[in-house]
Amino acid sequence: MEHLTLKPFPKDFLWGASSSAYQCEGAWDEDGKGPSVQDTAPVIPGTSDWKVCSDHYHRFKEDIALMAEMGFTEYRFSIAWPRIIPDGDGEINPKGVAHYHEVIDECLKYGINPVITLYHFDLPNALQVKYGGWLSRQCIDDFVRYCEVCFREYGSKVKYFLTINEQNMMTMFNMGGYANDKDRYQANHHMLVAMAKATIRCHELCDAWIAPAPNITAVYPLTSAPLDNLAAMDYDQLRNRLYLDTICFGKYPEAFSVYLEQRGCFPDIAEGDMEAMAAAKPDFIAFNYYGASCVKYVSNEDGLAAKAKMRDAQGKADMANFMVGMMTEPGLAVGVTNPLQEQTSYGMGIDPVGLRITLRQLWERYQLPLLITENGCGVPDTLEEDGTVHDPYRIDYLRVHIKACQEAITDGVHLMGYSPWSAFDLVSTHQGIKKRYGMIYINRDDNDLKDCARIRKDSFYWYQKAIKSNGEDLS
Ligand code: BG6
């Protein structure tokens, strides 16, 4: 609907941006840090490794000062588990603990609320080697122990913790490299239980609020065919509800549970698991949003054929069949490109209306305050000879998404804040540092570290103005 006037952003609205440890810190083996599964994975040709990234570990004071200059009232960053407990389950590393005290104190010095993600794709490699990572139930206890260290150390200074970043992407894209779907959903179940137990322990050990942090989005049917509408509803269970109904309502979504059971991949549930999920009460929902999903129905037979083609395509240069197979859930849906959704040059959606729909769906379904913890425009930027970086595309992107936030607030949604990806350039998960998201340019390339100088882009000044006016001046 079109509102005739828009409500202002709340006075205490959190304005800031987000990062993750392994993508920005560098210092991958310094001060006692153990390797994570990211450090030991092969480097994708043509992209950067994780050794230096944005050098944030050494330059966080300079970075946080720039965030303060932009007017941030929050900074979402992650703690690297292998910096706190290098082998995942052994001794605590005092230098790692001290480092995050310094980062938190630096934020607080400027009145910036730290929003801390406890786990952002960087499992201690030792746990992967020792027992296969999340496939083992032992990982639940080890994660909860690590979280307890963080709650005890930082819980008196930090108001907001996030448990696991984008668990749904890790499961859907099989980031753990599991041999079959049963294992994939078993590992996912362990993460759900770990998230529930960490939520409970947070409330027992400190006064902070805690939330899950999946990647959530509205799901559109490709056509108005009844089966495509059903596919959109089912895909919503697989893509969104599996990760939020469990922590918010303490139960797996029903139709998708039957789907998994009939295919022999519903996870084994141990005594106490569902009780932990029912007892865990998140205080808010954090979510990342990069554009809506679009799906169409696929029969079981056609879906299995697409999966077979995907296996054949693996290792060959047949990306088309590989991607279709990846996006297929036999008998449920296949993810497709929405011909009516704008895209960045990297093929990521630009869909502010989808953000408003997603906010509405989350609020109406769960009735918990919402925090947008990622949203952003990752594209190459040019550093001009005069030392400026003009990024009007990023400003346009931010403008329309912030406007969508205001429309959702006017709709009645309780939105706590907006924390796009990212304050400064960092290394993308698969596409190197050339895919830049920051409002601060980091002077380095994928294969040349240069001086990693920090350079304010045009979007830096634009966001500064937007924050200063509490979202009123988006010109
Ligand atoms: C989210 C992740 O999926 O998207 C971030 O939480 C990631 O870690 C961001 O960097 C952008 O994706 P990409 O692949 O462009 O880095």
CSV table of C-alpha atoms and ligand atoms in Angstrom, one decimal:
chain,number,residue,atom,x,y,z
A,1,MET,CA,0.0,0.0,0.0
A,2,GLU,CA,1.0,3.6,-0.5
A,3,HIS,CA,1.0,5.6,2.7
A,4,LEU,CA,0.2,9.3,2.3
A,5,THR,CA,2.8,10.2,5.0
A,6,LEU,CA,5.6,8.2,6.5
A,7,LYS,CA,6.3,7.8,10.2
A,8,PRO,CA,9.8,9.1,11.3
A,9,PHE,CA,12.4,6.6,12.3
A,10,PRO,CA,12.4,6.1,16.1
A,11,LYS,CA,14.7,8.4,18.0
A,12,ASP,CA,16.8,5.4,19.3
A,13,PHE,CA,17.0,3.7,15.9
A,14,LEU,CA,20.4,2.0,15.5
A,15,TRP,CA,22.4,3.2,12.5
A,16,GLY,CA,25.6,1.4,11.6
A,17,ALA,CA,27.1,-1.3,9.5
A,18,SER,CA,28.4,-4.9,9.7
A,19,SER,CA,31.5,-7.0,9.2
A,20,SER,CA,32.8,-10.5,10.0
A,21,ALA,CA,36.1,-11.4,11.6
A,22,TYR,CA,37.5,-13.7,8.9
A,23,GLN,CA,36.6,-11.3,6.1
A,24,CYS,CA,38.2,-8.2,7.6
A,25,GLU,CA,40.6,-8.8,10.5
A,26,GLY,CA,43.5,-10.5,8.8
A,27,ALA,CA,46.2,-11.4,11.4
A,28,TRP,CA,45.0,-15.0,10.8
A,29,ASP,CA,47.8,-16.6,12.9
A,30,GLU,CA,48.7,-13.8,15.3
A,31,ASP,CA,48.5,-13.6,19.0
A,32,GLY,CA,47.7,-17.2,19.5
A,33,LYS,CA,44.8,-17.5,17.1
A,34,GLY,CA,44.2,-21.0,15.7
A,35,PRO,CA,43.2,-21.6,12.1
A,36,SER,CA,39.6,-21.6,11.1
A,37,VAL,CA,38.0,-23.7,8.4
A,38,GLN,CA,38.2,-20.7,6.2
A,39,ASP,CA,42.0,-20.4,6.7
A,40,THR,CA,42.5,-24.0,5.6
A,41,ALA,CA,40.2,-24.0,2.6
A,42,PRO,CA,41.8,-23.7,-0.8
A,43,VAL,CA,41.9,-20.1,-2.1
A,44,ILE,CA,39.5,-19.5,-5.0
A,45,PRO,CA,41.8,-18.6,-8.0
A,46,GLY,CA,41.8,-14.8,-8.7
A,47,THR,CA,40.6,-13.9,-5.2
A,48,SER,CA,42.3,-12.9,-2.0
A,49,ASP,CA,43.1,-15.3,0.8
A,50,TRP,CA,42.2,-14.4,4.4
A,51,LYS,CA,45.6,-13.6,5.8
A,52,VAL,CA,45.4,-9.7,5.7
A,53,CYS,CA,41.9,-8.9,4.4
A,54,SER,CA,41.2,-5.2,5.5
A,55,ASP,CA,43.9,-5.4,8.2
A,56,HIS,CA,41.1,-4.5,10.7
A,57,TYR,CA,42.8,-6.4,13.5
A,58,HIS,CA,45.6,-3.9,13.5
A,59,ARG,CA,43.6,-0.8,12.4
A,60,PHE,CA,40.3,-1.2,14.2
A,61,LYS,CA,40.8,2.1,16.1
A,62,GLU,CA,41.2,4.0,12.8
A,63,ASP,CA,38.1,2.2,11.4
A,64,ILE,CA,35.9,2.8,14.5
A,65,ALA,CA,36.9,6.5,14.5
A,66,LEU,CA,35.7,6.7,10.9
A,67,MET,CA,32.4,4.9,11.9
A,68,ALA,CA,32.0,7.5,14.6
A,69,GLU,CA,32.6,10.3,12.0
A,70,MET,CA,29.7,8.8,10.0
A,71,GLY,CA,27.6,9.0,13.2
A,72,PHE,CA,27.2,5.3,13.8
A,73,THR,CA,25.3,4.2,16.9
A,74,GLU,CA,26.0,0.5,16.3
A,75,TYR,CA,28.7,-1.7,14.8
A,76,ARG,CA,28.0,-5.3,14.2
A,77,PHE,CA,31.1,-7.4,14.1
A,78,SER,CA,31.9,-11.1,14.8
A,79,ILE,CA,34.2,-12.6,17.4
A,80,ALA,CA,36.5,-15.3,15.9
A,81,TRP,CA,36.0,-18.4,18.0
A,82,PRO,CA,39.5,-19.7,17.1
A,83,ARG,CA,40.9,-16.4,18.5
A,84,ILE,CA,39.2,-17.0,21.8
A,85,ILE,CA,39.7,-20.8,21.9
A,86,PRO,CA,42.4,-21.6,19.3
A,87,ASP,CA,41.6,-25.4,19.0
A,88,GLY,CA,37.9,-24.9,19.7
A,89,ASP,CA,37.6,-26.9,22.9
A,90,GLY,CA,40.8,-26.3,24.9
A,91,GLU,CA,42.6,-23.5,26.6
A,92,ILE,CA,41.3,-19.9,26.4
A,93,ASN,CA,43.6,-17.5,24.6
A,94,PRO,CA,44.0,-14.4,26.8
A,95,LYS,CA,45.3,-12.3,23.9
A,96,GLY,CA,42.2,-13.1,21.9
A,97,VAL,CA,40.0,-12.2,24.8
A,98,ALA,CA,41.8,-9.0,25.4
A,99,HIS,CA,41.6,-8.0,21.7
A,100,TYR,CA,37.8,-8.0,21.7
A,101,HIS,CA,37.7,-6.0,25.0
A,102,GLU,CA,39.7,-3.4,23.2
A,103,VAL,CA,37.4,-3.3,20.2
A,104,ILE,CA,34.3,-3.1,22.4
A,105,ASP,CA,35.8,-0.4,24.5
A,106,GLU,CA,36.7,1.6,21.4
A,107,CYS,CA,33.1,1.4,20.2
A,108,LEU,CA,31.7,2.4,23.6
A,109,LYS,CA,34.1,5.4,23.7
A,110,TYR,CA,32.2,6.9,20.8
A,111,GLY,CA,28.7,5.8,22.0
A,112,ILE,CA,28.6,3.0,19.3
A,113,ASN,CA,26.7,-0.1,20.5
A,114,PRO,CA,28.6,-3.3,19.7
A,115,VAL,CA,26.4,-5.9,18.2
A,116,ILE,CA,28.4,-9.1,18.4
A,117,THR,CA,28.0,-12.2,16.2
A,118,LEU,CA,29.3,-15.2,18.0
A,119,TYR,CA,29.9,-17.3,14.9
A,120,HIS,CA,30.2,-16.2,11.3
A,121,PHE,CA,31.4,-19.1,9.1
A,122,ASP,CA,34.8,-19.6,10.9
A,123,LEU,CA,34.6,-22.8,12.9
A,124,PRO,CA,38.0,-23.7,14.5
A,125,ASN,CA,39.6,-26.0,12.0
A,126,ALA,CA,40.7,-28.3,14.9
A,127,LEU,CA,37.1,-29.3,15.5
A,128,GLN,CA,36.5,-30.1,11.9
A,129,VAL,CA,39.5,-32.4,11.9
A,130,LYS,CA,38.8,-33.9,15.3
A,131,TYR,CA,35.1,-34.8,14.9
A,132,GLY,CA,33.8,-33.4,11.6
A,133,GLY,CA,32.6,-30.1,13.0
A,134,TRP,CA,28.8,-29.6,13.3
A,135,LEU,CA,28.1,-33.2,12.2
A,136,SER,CA,29.0,-34.2,15.8
A,137,ARG,CA,26.8,-33.4,18.7
A,138,GLN,CA,30.0,-32.6,20.6
A,139,CYS,CA,30.1,-29.3,18.6
A,140,ILE,CA,27.0,-28.2,20.5
A,141,ASP,CA,28.7,-28.3,23.9
A,142,ASP,CA,31.9,-26.8,22.5
A,143,PHE,CA,30.0,-23.9,20.9
A,144,VAL,CA,28.1,-23.2,24.1
A,145,ARG,CA,31.3,-23.3,26.2
A,146,TYR,CA,32.8,-20.7,23.8
A,147,CYS,CA,29.7,-18.5,24.0
A,148,GLU,CA,29.8,-18.7,27.8
A,149,VAL,CA,33.3,-17.3,27.7
A,150,CYS,CA,32.0,-14.4,25.6
A,151,PHE,CA,28.9,-13.8,27.8
A,152,ARG,CA,31.1,-13.8,31.0
A,153,GLU,CA,33.8,-11.5,29.5
A,154,TYR,CA,31.7,-9.1,27.5
A,155,GLY,CA,28.2,-9.5,28.7
A,156,SER,CA,28.4,-6.5,31.1
A,157,LYS,CA,29.4,-4.1,28.2
A,158,VAL,CA,27.5,-5.5,25.3
A,159,LYS,CA,23.7,-5.1,24.8
A,160,TYR,CA,23.3,-7.3,21.7
A,161,PHE,CA,24.6,-10.7,20.8
A,162,LEU,CA,23.8,-12.8,17.7
A,163,THR,CA,24.3,-16.5,17.8
A,164,ILE,CA,25.0,-17.9,14.3
A,165,ASN,CA,25.3,-16.0,11.1
A,166,GLU,CA,23.3,-17.4,8.1
A,167,GLN,CA,22.9,-20.9,9.3
A,168,ASN,CA,20.4,-21.3,6.5
A,169,MET,CA,22.9,-20.5,3.8
A,170,MET,CA,25.4,-22.9,5.4
A,171,THR,CA,22.8,-25.6,5.3
A,172,MET,CA,21.2,-24.9,1.9
A,173,PHE,CA,24.6,-24.6,0.1
A,174,ASN,CA,26.1,-27.4,2.1
A,175,MET,CA,29.0,-25.3,3.3
A,176,GLY,CA,30.1,-28.1,5.6
A,177,GLY,CA,30.6,-30.4,2.6
A,178,TYR,CA,28.4,-33.2,4.0
A,179,ALA,CA,28.2,-36.4,2.1
A,180,ASN,CA,24.4,-36.6,2.0
A,181,ASP,CA,21.3,-34.8,3.0
A,182,LYS,CA,20.8,-36.7,6.2
A,183,ASP,CA,24.1,-35.5,7.4
A,184,ARG,CA,23.4,-32.0,6.2
A,185,TYR,CA,20.2,-31.8,8.2
A,186,GLN,CA,21.8,-33.5,11.2
A,187,ALA,CA,24.5,-30.8,11.3
A,188,ASN,CA,21.8,-28.2,10.9
A,189,HIS,CA,19.9,-29.7,13.8
A,190,HIS,CA,23.0,-29.5,16.0
A,191,MET,CA,23.3,-25.8,15.1
A,192,LEU,CA,19.7,-25.2,16.0
A,193,VAL,CA,20.2,-26.9,19.4
A,194,ALA,CA,23.5,-25.0,20.0
A,195,MET,CA,21.7,-21.7,19.1
A,196,ALA,CA,18.9,-22.5,21.6
A,197,LYS,CA,21.3,-23.5,24.4
A,198,ALA,CA,23.5,-20.4,23.8
A,199,THR,CA,20.3,-18.2,24.0
A,200,ILE,CA,19.4,-19.8,27.3
A,201,ARG,CA,22.9,-19.4,28.7
A,202,CYS,CA,23.1,-15.7,27.6
A,203,HIS,CA,20.0,-15.0,29.6
A,204,GLU,CA,21.4,-16.8,32.6
A,205,LEU,CA,24.8,-15.1,32.5
A,206,CYS,CA,24.1,-11.5,31.5
A,207,ASP,CA,21.5,-8.9,30.8
A,208,ALA,CA,22.2,-8.7,27.1
A,209,TRP,CA,19.6,-9.4,24.3
A,210,ILE,CA,20.3,-12.3,22.0
A,211,ALA,CA,19.0,-13.2,18.5
A,212,PRO,CA,19.5,-15.6,15.6
A,213,ALA,CA,20.9,-14.0,12.5
A,214,PRO,CA,19.8,-16.0,9.4
A,215,ASN,CA,19.5,-14.7,5.8
A,216,ILE,CA,15.8,-14.2,5.5
A,217,THR,CA,13.8,-13.1,2.4
A,218,ALA,CA,10.3,-13.1,1.0
A,219,VAL,CA,9.8,-15.9,-1.6
A,220,TYR,CA,7.9,-15.0,-4.8
A,221,PRO,CA,6.2,-17.6,-7.1
A,222,LEU,CA,7.5,-17.2,-10.6
A,223,THR,CA,3.9,-17.3,-12.0
A,224,SER,CA,0.4,-17.2,-10.5
A,225,ALA,CA,0.0,-20.9,-11.3
A,226,PRO,CA,-1.4,-22.6,-8.1
A,227,LEU,CA,1.6,-25.0,-8.0
A,228,ASP,CA,4.1,-22.2,-8.1
A,229,ASN,CA,2.3,-20.5,-5.2
A,230,LEU,CA,2.5,-23.8,-3.2
A,231,ALA,CA,6.2,-24.0,-4.1
A,232,ALA,CA,6.8,-20.5,-2.8
A,233,MET,CA,5.0,-21.4,0.5
A,234,ASP,CA,7.1,-24.7,0.8
A,235,TYR,CA,10.3,-22.9,-0.1
A,236,ASP,CA,9.6,-20.4,2.6
A,237,GLN,CA,9.6,-23.3,5.1
A,238,LEU,CA,13.0,-24.6,3.8
A,239,ARG,CA,14.6,-21.2,3.4
A,240,ASN,CA,13.3,-19.2,6.3
A,241,ARG,CA,11.0,-21.0,8.8
A,242,LEU,CA,13.2,-23.9,9.5
A,243,TYR,CA,15.6,-21.5,11.2
A,244,LEU,CA,13.1,-19.2,12.9
A,245,ASP,CA,10.1,-21.4,13.8
A,246,THR,CA,12.5,-23.7,15.7
A,247,ILE,CA,14.0,-20.9,17.9
A,248,CYS,CA,10.9,-18.8,18.2
A,249,PHE,CA,8.2,-21.5,18.5
A,250,GLY,CA,10.3,-24.5,19.5
A,251,LYS,CA,9.1,-26.7,16.6
A,252,TYR,CA,10.1,-27.7,13.1
A,253,PRO,CA,7.8,-26.4,10.3
A,254,GLU,CA,5.3,-29.2,9.8
A,255,ALA,CA,5.1,-29.7,6.0
A,256,PHE,CA,8.8,-29.5,5.6
A,257,SER,CA,9.4,-32.0,8.4
A,258,VAL,CA,7.2,-34.5,6.4
A,259,TYR,CA,9.2,-33.7,3.3
A,260,LEU,CA,12.4,-34.6,5.1
A,261,GLU,CA,11.0,-37.7,6.8
A,262,GLN,CA,9.8,-39.2,3.5
A,263,ARG,CA,13.2,-38.7,2.0
A,264,GLY,CA,15.0,-40.3,5.0
A,265,CYS,CA,16.8,-37.1,6.0
A,266,PHE,CA,14.9,-35.8,9.0
A,267,PRO,CA,17.6,-35.5,11.7
A,268,ASP,CA,17.9,-37.7,14.8
A,269,ILE,CA,16.6,-35.7,17.7
A,270,ALA,CA,18.1,-36.5,21.1
A,271,GLU,CA,16.3,-36.2,24.5
A,272,GLY,CA,16.2,-32.6,25.6
A,273,ASP,CA,16.8,-31.0,22.1
A,274,MET,CA,13.2,-29.9,21.5
A,275,GLU,CA,12.8,-28.8,25.1
A,276,ALA,CA,15.9,-26.6,24.7
A,277,MET,CA,14.4,-25.0,21.5
A,278,ALA,CA,11.1,-24.5,23.3
A,279,ALA,CA,12.8,-22.9,26.4
A,280,ALA,CA,15.0,-20.6,24.4
A,281,LYS,CA,13.4,-17.2,23.9
A,282,PRO,CA,15.2,-14.8,21.5
A,283,ASP,CA,14.8,-11.1,22.4
A,284,PHE,CA,14.7,-10.0,18.8
A,285,ILE,CA,15.4,-11.3,15.3
A,286,ALA,CA,18.5,-10.2,13.3
A,287,PHE,CA,18.5,-11.0,9.6
A,288,ASN,CA,20.5,-10.3,6.5
A,289,TYR,CA,18.7,-9.3,3.3
A,290,TYR,CA,20.0,-9.1,-0.3
A,291,GLY,CA,16.9,-9.5,-2.4
A,292,ALA,CA,13.9,-11.7,-2.6
A,293,SER,CA,13.9,-15.3,-3.8
A,294,CYS,CA,11.8,-16.5,-6.7
A,295,VAL,CA,10.8,-20.1,-7.3
A,296,LYS,CA,8.7,-22.4,-9.4
A,297,TYR,CA,7.3,-25.9,-8.8
A,298,VAL,CA,9.4,-28.9,-9.7
A,299,SER,CA,8.1,-32.5,-9.5
A,300,ASN,CA,10.1,-35.1,-7.6
A,301,GLU,CA,11.1,-36.8,-10.9
A,302,ASP,CA,12.2,-33.6,-12.7
A,303,GLY,CA,14.0,-32.5,-9.5
A,304,LEU,CA,16.0,-35.7,-9.2
A,305,ALA,CA,16.9,-35.4,-12.9
A,306,ALA,CA,18.3,-31.9,-12.3
A,307,LYS,CA,20.3,-33.2,-9.3
A,308,ALA,CA,21.8,-36.0,-11.5
A,309,LYS,CA,22.8,-33.4,-14.2
A,310,MET,CA,24.4,-31.3,-11.4
A,311,ARG,CA,26.5,-34.2,-10.3
A,312,ASP,CA,27.6,-34.7,-14.0
A,313,ALA,CA,28.4,-31.0,-14.3
A,314,GLN,CA,30.6,-31.0,-11.3
A,315,GLY,CA,34.2,-30.4,-12.2
A,316,LYS,CA,33.2,-29.6,-15.9
A,317,ALA,CA,32.7,-26.1,-17.1
A,318,ASP,CA,28.9,-26.6,-17.1
A,319,MET,CA,27.9,-23.9,-14.6
A,320,ALA,CA,24.3,-23.7,-15.9
A,321,ASN,CA,23.4,-27.3,-15.0
A,322,PHE,CA,25.4,-27.1,-11.8
A,323,MET,CA,23.5,-24.0,-10.6
A,324,VAL,CA,20.1,-25.3,-11.5
A,325,GLY,CA,20.8,-28.5,-9.6
A,326,MET,CA,22.0,-26.6,-6.6
A,327,MET,CA,18.8,-24.5,-6.6
A,328,THR,CA,16.5,-27.6,-6.9
A,329,GLU,CA,14.6,-29.3,-4.1
A,330,PRO,CA,13.0,-32.3,-5.8
A,331,GLY,CA,9.2,-32.3,-5.4
A,332,LEU,CA,9.3,-28.9,-3.8
A,333,ALA,CA,10.7,-26.0,-5.8
A,334,VAL,CA,13.5,-24.7,-7.9
A,335,GLY,CA,15.0,-21.3,-7.3
A,336,VAL,CA,15.0,-19.1,-10.5
A,337,THR,CA,16.0,-15.7,-11.5
A,338,ASN,CA,13.1,-13.2,-11.2
A,339,PRO,CA,12.9,-11.5,-14.6
A,340,LEU,CA,11.2,-8.5,-12.9
A,341,GLN,CA,13.8,-7.9,-10.2
A,342,GLU,CA,16.7,-5.5,-10.8
A,343,GLN,CA,20.2,-6.9,-10.2
A,344,THR,CA,23.7,-5.7,-9.4
A,345,SER,CA,26.5,-6.5,-11.9
A,346,TYR,CA,27.3,-9.5,-9.7
A,347,GLY,CA,23.7,-10.8,-10.2
A,348,MET,CA,22.5,-10.0,-6.7
A,349,GLY,CA,18.9,-8.7,-6.4
A,350,ILE,CA,18.0,-5.1,-5.8
A,351,ASP,CA,14.6,-5.3,-4.3
A,352,PRO,CA,13.6,-2.8,-1.7
A,353,VAL,CA,9.9,-3.8,-1.9
A,354,GLY,CA,11.1,-7.4,-1.0
A,355,LEU,CA,12.7,-5.9,2.1
A,356,ARG,CA,9.5,-4.3,3.1
A,357,ILE,CA,7.6,-7.6,2.5
A,358,THR,CA,10.2,-9.5,4.5
A,359,LEU,CA,10.0,-7.1,7.4
A,360,ARG,CA,6.2,-7.4,7.4
A,361,GLN,CA,6.2,-11.2,7.2
A,362,LEU,CA,8.7,-11.5,10.1
A,363,TRP,CA,6.9,-9.0,12.3
A,364,GLU,CA,3.5,-10.4,11.6
A,365,ARG,CA,4.7,-14.0,12.2
A,366,TYR,CA,7.0,-13.7,15.2
A,367,GLN,CA,6.1,-10.3,16.8
A,368,LEU,CA,9.7,-9.7,17.9
A,369,PRO,CA,11.7,-6.5,17.3
A,370,LEU,CA,13.8,-6.8,14.1
A,371,LEU,CA,17.3,-5.7,13.2
A,372,ILE,CA,18.6,-5.7,9.6
A,373,THR,CA,22.2,-7.0,10.0
A,374,GLU,CA,23.2,-7.1,6.3
A,375,ASN,CA,22.1,-5.5,3.1
A,376,GLY,CA,24.4,-3.9,0.6
A,377,CYS,CA,25.7,-3.3,-2.9
A,378,GLY,CA,28.8,-5.3,-3.7
A,379,VAL,CA,30.4,-4.1,-7.0
A,380,PRO,CA,33.8,-2.9,-8.2
A,381,ASP,CA,34.7,0.8,-7.4
A,382,THR,CA,37.3,3.0,-9.0
A,383,LEU,CA,39.8,5.0,-7.0
A,384,GLU,CA,40.2,8.2,-9.0
A,385,GLU,CA,43.6,9.9,-9.5
A,386,ASP,CA,42.5,12.7,-7.1
A,387,GLY,CA,41.9,10.1,-4.4
A,388,THR,CA,38.1,10.2,-4.5
A,389,VAL,CA,35.7,7.3,-5.0
A,390,HIS,CA,32.4,8.0,-6.7
A,391,ASP,CA,29.8,5.3,-5.9
A,392,PRO,CA,26.3,6.7,-6.8
A,393,TYR,CA,25.0,3.1,-7.4
A,394,ARG,CA,25.7,2.3,-3.7
A,395,ILE,CA,24.0,5.5,-2.6
A,396,ASP,CA,21.0,4.7,-4.7
A,397,TYR,CA,20.9,1.2,-3.3
A,398,LEU,CA,21.1,2.4,0.3
A,399,ARG,CA,18.5,5.1,-0.3
A,400,VAL,CA,15.8,2.8,-1.6
A,401,HIS,CA,16.3,0.2,1.1
A,402,ILE,CA,16.3,2.8,3.9
A,403,LYS,CA,13.1,4.2,2.4
A,404,ALA,CA,11.6,0.7,2.5
A,405,CYS,CA,12.5,0.5,6.2
A,406,GLN,CA,10.6,3.6,6.8
A,407,GLU,CA,7.6,2.3,4.9
A,408,ALA,CA,7.7,-0.9,7.0
A,409,ILE,CA,7.9,1.2,10.2
A,410,THR,CA,4.8,3.0,8.9
A,411,ASP,CA,3.2,-0.3,8.3
A,412,GLY,CA,3.6,-1.0,12.0
A,413,VAL,CA,6.8,-3.1,12.0
A,414,HIS,CA,9.1,-2.8,15.1
A,415,LEU,CA,12.4,-2.2,13.4
A,416,MET,CA,15.4,-1.6,15.7
A,417,GLY,CA,18.0,-0.6,13.3
A,418,TYR,CA,19.8,-0.8,9.9
A,419,SER,CA,23.3,-2.3,9.7
A,420,PRO,CA,24.3,-2.7,6.0
A,421,TRP,CA,27.2,-4.6,4.7
A,422,SER,CA,29.6,-2.9,5.2
A,423,ALA,CA,31.4,0.1,6.7
A,424,PHE,CA,34.6,-0.6,4.9
A,425,ASP,CA,35.6,-2.9,2.0
A,426,LEU,CA,36.3,-6.5,3.1
A,427,VAL,CA,36.9,-9.7,1.3
A,428,SER,CA,33.8,-11.3,-0.2
A,429,THR,CA,33.0,-14.9,0.7
A,430,HIS,CA,33.8,-16.1,-2.9
A,431,GLN,CA,34.6,-13.1,-5.1
A,432,GLY,CA,37.6,-11.4,-3.5
A,433,ILE,CA,38.0,-7.7,-2.4
A,434,LYS,CA,37.2,-6.4,-5.9
A,435,LYS,CA,33.5,-7.0,-5.0
A,436,ARG,CA,33.4,-4.0,-2.7
A,437,TYR,CA,30.5,-3.3,-0.3
A,438,GLY,CA,32.1,-0.6,1.9
A,439,MET,CA,31.5,3.1,2.4
A,440,ILE,CA,35.2,3.3,3.1
A,441,TYR,CA,37.5,2.2,0.4
A,442,ILE,CA,40.4,0.0,1.4
A,443,ASN,CA,43.4,0.6,-0.9
A,444,ARG,CA,44.3,-2.9,-1.9
A,445,ASP,CA,43.5,-5.4,-4.6
A,446,ASP,CA,43.1,-9.1,-4.6
A,447,ASN,CA,46.8,-9.7,-5.5
A,448,ASP,CA,48.4,-6.5,-4.3
A,449,LEU,CA,48.2,-5.4,-0.6
A,450,LYS,CA,49.3,-1.8,-1.4
A,451,ASP,CA,49.0,0.3,1.8
A,452,CYS,CA,45.5,-0.6,2.8
A,453,ALA,CA,44.8,3.1,3.3
A,454,ARG,CA,41.2,4.1,4.3
A,455,ILE,CA,39.5,6.4,1.8
A,456,ARG,CA,36.1,7.9,2.3
A,457,LYS,CA,33.8,7.1,-0.7
A,458,ASP,CA,30.9,9.4,-1.7
A,459,SER,CA,28.6,7.0,0.1
A,460,PHE,CA,30.5,7.8,3.3
A,461,TYR,CA,29.3,11.4,3.2
A,462,TRP,CA,25.8,10.4,2.1
A,463,TYR,CA,25.3,7.9,4.9
A,464,GLN,CA,26.7,10.5,7.4
A,465,LYS,CA,24.0,12.9,6.2
A,466,ALA,CA,21.3,10.3,6.3
A,467,ILE,CA,22.2,9.3,9.9
A,468,LYS,CA,22.5,12.9,11.1
A,469,SER,CA,18.9,13.5,9.9
A,470,ASN,CA,17.8,10.2,11.5
A,471,GLY,CA,16.8,8.9,8.0
A,472,GLU,CA,14.9,12.0,6.9
A,473,ASP,CA,17.4,13.4,4.4
A,474,LEU,CA,18.1,10.7,1.8
A,475,SER,CA,18.7,13.2,-1.0
B,1,BG6,C1,26.3,-12.7,3.6
B,1,BG6,C2,27.4,-13.1,4.6
B,1,BG6,O1,25.8,-13.9,3.0
B,1,BG6,O2,26.6,-12.0,2.5
B,1,BG6,C3,28.6,-12.3,4.5
B,1,BG6,O3,26.9,-13.1,5.9
B,1,BG6,C4,28.9,-12.0,3.0
B,1,BG6,O4,29.7,-13.0,5.1
B,1,BG6,C5,27.8,-11.2,2.4
B,1,BG6,O5,30.1,-11.4,2.8
B,1,BG6,C6,27.9,-10.8,1.0
B,1,BG6,O6,28.2,-11.9,0.2
B,1,BG6,P1,29.5,-12.1,-0.7
B,1,BG6,O7,29.4,-13.5,-1.2
B,1,BG6,O8,29.3,-11.1,-1.8
B,1,BG6,O9,30.6,-11.8,0.2
